[in-house]
Amino acid sequence: TLELQTITYTTFLGIINPNNIDNMAVKKEGKKRKWHGSVSGIVDSPLDKVWTIVSQSKRLSQWMPMVERCIDLVGYEGVPGYVRLVSGFMFPQQDGERSWIKERLVAMDSTSHSYVYKMEASNVGLDGSINSLKLIDYGDGSTLVNWSFEIDPLEGTLEDNIIDYLGFLYKSCINRIQGAIEDANKKVYETC
C-alpha cells in the first residue's frame, strides 16, 4: 500500500495561499524531497523603484549581470502563463556555451510586490525549479528583497554546494539592484 503524506507548504511571505494547498495529499513513494534556499538583502531605495526594476524582464540584465538576453516567448509579461527565455553565463557550461533557461510566470502580485517563476527547461539541470521574489518596505526609503528557491535534487551534486552557489548568485543580483536604480535615474536625468 502506498502511504499518503499531507504536505504543508510554508508561505513565502504571502505569495502562496496555504488555504488552497495545506491538505494536498501526495504519494510519498517515488517523490524526492526538494532542496530549498533563500537569500535576502536591503536595497537603499523605495519599494516602488525596486519593483520597477525587478518586475520587468527587459531590465533583468541591469541587475543580473550574468544575463545577456531575455526574450518573450509566450503570453504577456506580468500575466501568469507568460514564458521568457533567459540566456547568458548564469551557470558555467563545460563546453563554454551560454546558459539558457525557459521560465514560466506562475504568479505575480504587484500589490504585494511579489512573483514566482518556474524553470520549465534549461541546459543547466534546474528544470522544475521555482524562484520566488518578494519585496517589503523596510522603512526610511529602503526595501527588503527576499528571494527563495526550490529545486529538485541534482544527481552527483551535494545539496549544500548547489544551495550555497545559488544563494551566492542570487545575493549578488540583489546587491546590484541599487546600482541598476541609480543607472536608470541617471539616464532619465540625462534625457531631460
Coordinates of C-alpha atoms in Angstrom, one line a residue:
T1 CA 0.0 0.0 0.0
L2 CA 1.1 3.5 -0.7
E3 CA 1.4 5.7 2.3
L4 CA -0.1 9.1 1.8
Q5 CA 1.5 12.1 3.3
T6 CA -0.1 15.5 3.8
I7 CA 2.2 18.3 2.6
T8 CA 2.0 21.6 4.2
Y9 CA 3.6 24.4 2.2
T10 CA 5.0 27.3 4.1
T11 CA 4.0 30.5 2.6
F12 CA 6.7 32.7 1.1
L13 CA 5.6 35.9 2.8
G14 CA 2.1 35.5 1.4
I15 CA 2.9 34.6 -2.2
I16 CA 1.2 31.1 -1.9
N17 CA -2.1 30.9 -0.1
P18 CA -1.8 28.0 2.3
N19 CA -5.5 27.6 2.5
N20 CA -5.5 26.4 -1.1
I21 CA -2.9 23.7 -0.6
D22 CA -2.5 22.8 3.0
N23 CA -4.3 19.5 2.7
M24 CA -2.9 18.2 -0.6
A25 CA -2.0 14.6 -0.4
V26 CA 0.7 13.2 -2.5
K27 CA 2.2 9.7 -2.8
K28 CA 5.2 9.5 -0.6
E29 CA 6.7 6.7 -2.6
G30 CA 8.7 7.9 -5.6
K31 CA 8.8 11.6 -4.6
K32 CA 12.1 13.2 -3.8
R33 CA 12.5 15.8 -1.2
K34 CA 13.1 19.3 -2.7
W35 CA 16.1 21.4 -1.9
H36 CA 15.3 24.8 -0.5
G37 CA 17.2 28.0 -0.1
S38 CA 16.7 31.7 0.4
V39 CA 18.6 35.0 0.5
S40 CA 17.7 38.5 1.5
G41 CA 19.2 41.9 1.2
I42 CA 18.3 45.6 1.9
V43 CA 18.2 48.0 -1.1
D44 CA 18.6 51.6 -0.2
S45 CA 15.7 52.7 -2.4
P46 CA 11.9 52.9 -2.0
L47 CA 9.8 49.8 -2.7
D48 CA 8.2 51.2 -5.9
K49 CA 11.6 51.9 -7.5
V50 CA 12.9 48.5 -6.7
W51 CA 9.7 46.9 -8.0
T52 CA 10.0 48.8 -11.3
I53 CA 13.5 47.3 -11.8
V54 CA 12.9 43.7 -10.7
S55 CA 9.4 43.1 -12.2
Q56 CA 10.3 43.8 -15.8
S57 CA 12.0 41.2 -17.9
K58 CA 13.6 43.8 -20.2
R59 CA 15.5 45.0 -17.1
L60 CA 17.0 41.7 -16.0
S61 CA 20.4 42.4 -17.4
Q62 CA 20.6 45.6 -15.4
W63 CA 20.6 43.8 -12.0
M64 CA 21.6 40.3 -13.1
P65 CA 25.0 40.8 -14.7
M66 CA 25.2 37.2 -15.9
V67 CA 22.1 37.6 -18.1
E68 CA 22.8 38.8 -21.6
R69 CA 19.4 38.4 -23.2
C70 CA 15.8 37.9 -22.2
I71 CA 13.3 37.1 -25.0
D72 CA 9.5 37.0 -24.7
L73 CA 8.2 33.6 -25.9
V74 CA 4.5 33.3 -25.0
G75 CA 1.9 35.5 -23.3
Y76 CA 2.2 38.9 -21.8
E77 CA 4.6 40.0 -19.1
G78 CA 3.1 40.2 -15.7
V79 CA 0.3 37.8 -16.5
P80 CA 0.6 34.2 -15.2
G81 CA 1.5 31.8 -18.1
Y82 CA 4.0 34.3 -19.6
V83 CA 7.1 32.5 -20.8
R84 CA 10.5 34.0 -21.3
L85 CA 13.9 32.7 -22.4
V86 CA 16.8 34.0 -20.4
S87 CA 20.4 33.4 -21.7
G88 CA 23.9 34.3 -20.6
F89 CA 26.5 33.0 -18.3
M90 CA 24.3 32.2 -15.2
F91 CA 25.8 28.7 -14.8
P92 CA 29.2 27.7 -16.2
Q93 CA 28.9 25.2 -19.1
Q94 CA 31.6 22.6 -19.7
D95 CA 31.6 23.4 -23.5
G96 CA 31.8 27.2 -22.8
E97 CA 28.4 27.8 -24.3
R98 CA 25.9 30.2 -22.8
S99 CA 23.3 29.0 -20.2
W100 CA 19.7 29.2 -21.2
I101 CA 16.6 28.9 -19.1
K102 CA 12.9 28.9 -20.2
E103 CA 10.8 30.3 -17.4
R104 CA 7.1 30.5 -16.9
L105 CA 5.5 33.1 -14.7
V106 CA 3.4 31.2 -12.1
A107 CA 2.1 34.2 -10.1
M108 CA 2.7 38.0 -9.9
D109 CA 1.1 40.3 -7.5
S110 CA 2.1 44.0 -7.9
T111 CA 0.1 44.9 -4.8
S112 CA 2.2 42.7 -2.6
H113 CA 5.3 43.2 -4.8
S114 CA 5.9 39.5 -5.3
Y115 CA 6.2 37.0 -8.1
V116 CA 7.0 33.3 -8.7
Y117 CA 8.7 31.8 -11.8
K118 CA 9.2 28.1 -12.7
M119 CA 12.1 27.0 -14.8
E120 CA 10.5 24.7 -17.4
A121 CA 13.5 23.8 -19.5
S122 CA 17.2 24.6 -19.5
N123 CA 20.7 23.5 -20.3
V124 CA 21.7 23.9 -16.6
G125 CA 19.9 21.0 -15.0
L126 CA 17.4 23.1 -12.9
D127 CA 14.2 22.1 -14.8
G128 CA 11.2 22.3 -12.4
S129 CA 12.9 24.8 -10.0
I130 CA 10.8 27.5 -8.6
N131 CA 12.1 31.0 -7.7
S132 CA 10.1 33.5 -5.6
L133 CA 10.8 37.1 -5.1
K134 CA 9.1 39.3 -2.5
L135 CA 9.7 43.0 -1.7
I136 CA 8.9 44.5 1.7
D137 CA 9.0 48.2 2.7
Y138 CA 11.8 48.3 5.2
G139 CA 11.2 51.9 6.2
D140 CA 13.4 55.0 5.7
G141 CA 13.1 54.7 1.9
S142 CA 14.7 51.2 1.8
T143 CA 13.4 47.8 0.7
L144 CA 13.9 44.3 1.9
V145 CA 14.3 41.9 -1.0
N146 CA 13.6 38.2 -0.2
W147 CA 14.5 35.6 -2.9
S148 CA 13.6 32.0 -2.2
F149 CA 14.2 28.9 -4.4
E150 CA 13.2 25.3 -4.5
I151 CA 14.9 22.7 -6.7
D152 CA 14.8 19.0 -7.4
P153 CA 17.8 17.2 -6.1
L154 CA 20.6 17.1 -8.7
E155 CA 22.4 13.7 -9.2
G156 CA 26.1 13.9 -8.4
T157 CA 25.8 17.2 -6.6
L158 CA 25.8 17.9 -2.9
E159 CA 22.8 19.8 -1.6
D160 CA 24.9 22.3 0.4
N161 CA 27.1 23.0 -2.6
I162 CA 24.2 23.9 -5.0
I163 CA 22.2 25.8 -2.3
D164 CA 25.3 27.8 -1.5
Y165 CA 26.1 28.5 -5.2
L166 CA 22.5 29.6 -5.9
G167 CA 22.4 31.7 -2.7
F168 CA 25.7 33.4 -3.7
L169 CA 24.4 34.0 -7.3
Y170 CA 21.0 35.4 -6.2
K171 CA 22.5 37.5 -3.4
S172 CA 24.9 39.1 -5.9
C173 CA 21.9 40.0 -8.0
I174 CA 20.1 41.6 -5.0
N175 CA 23.3 43.6 -4.3
R176 CA 23.2 45.0 -7.9
I177 CA 19.6 46.4 -7.7
Q178 CA 20.7 49.7 -6.1
G179 CA 23.2 50.3 -9.0
A180 CA 20.5 49.5 -11.6
I181 CA 18.2 52.0 -10.0
E182 CA 20.9 54.7 -9.9
D183 CA 21.8 54.0 -13.6
A184 CA 18.1 54.3 -14.5
N185 CA 17.9 57.6 -12.7
K186 CA 21.0 58.9 -14.5
K187 CA 19.5 58.1 -17.8
V188 CA 16.3 59.9 -17.0
Y189 CA 18.2 62.9 -15.8
E190 CA 20.4 62.9 -18.9
T191 CA 17.4 62.9 -21.3
C192 CA 15.7 65.9 -19.5

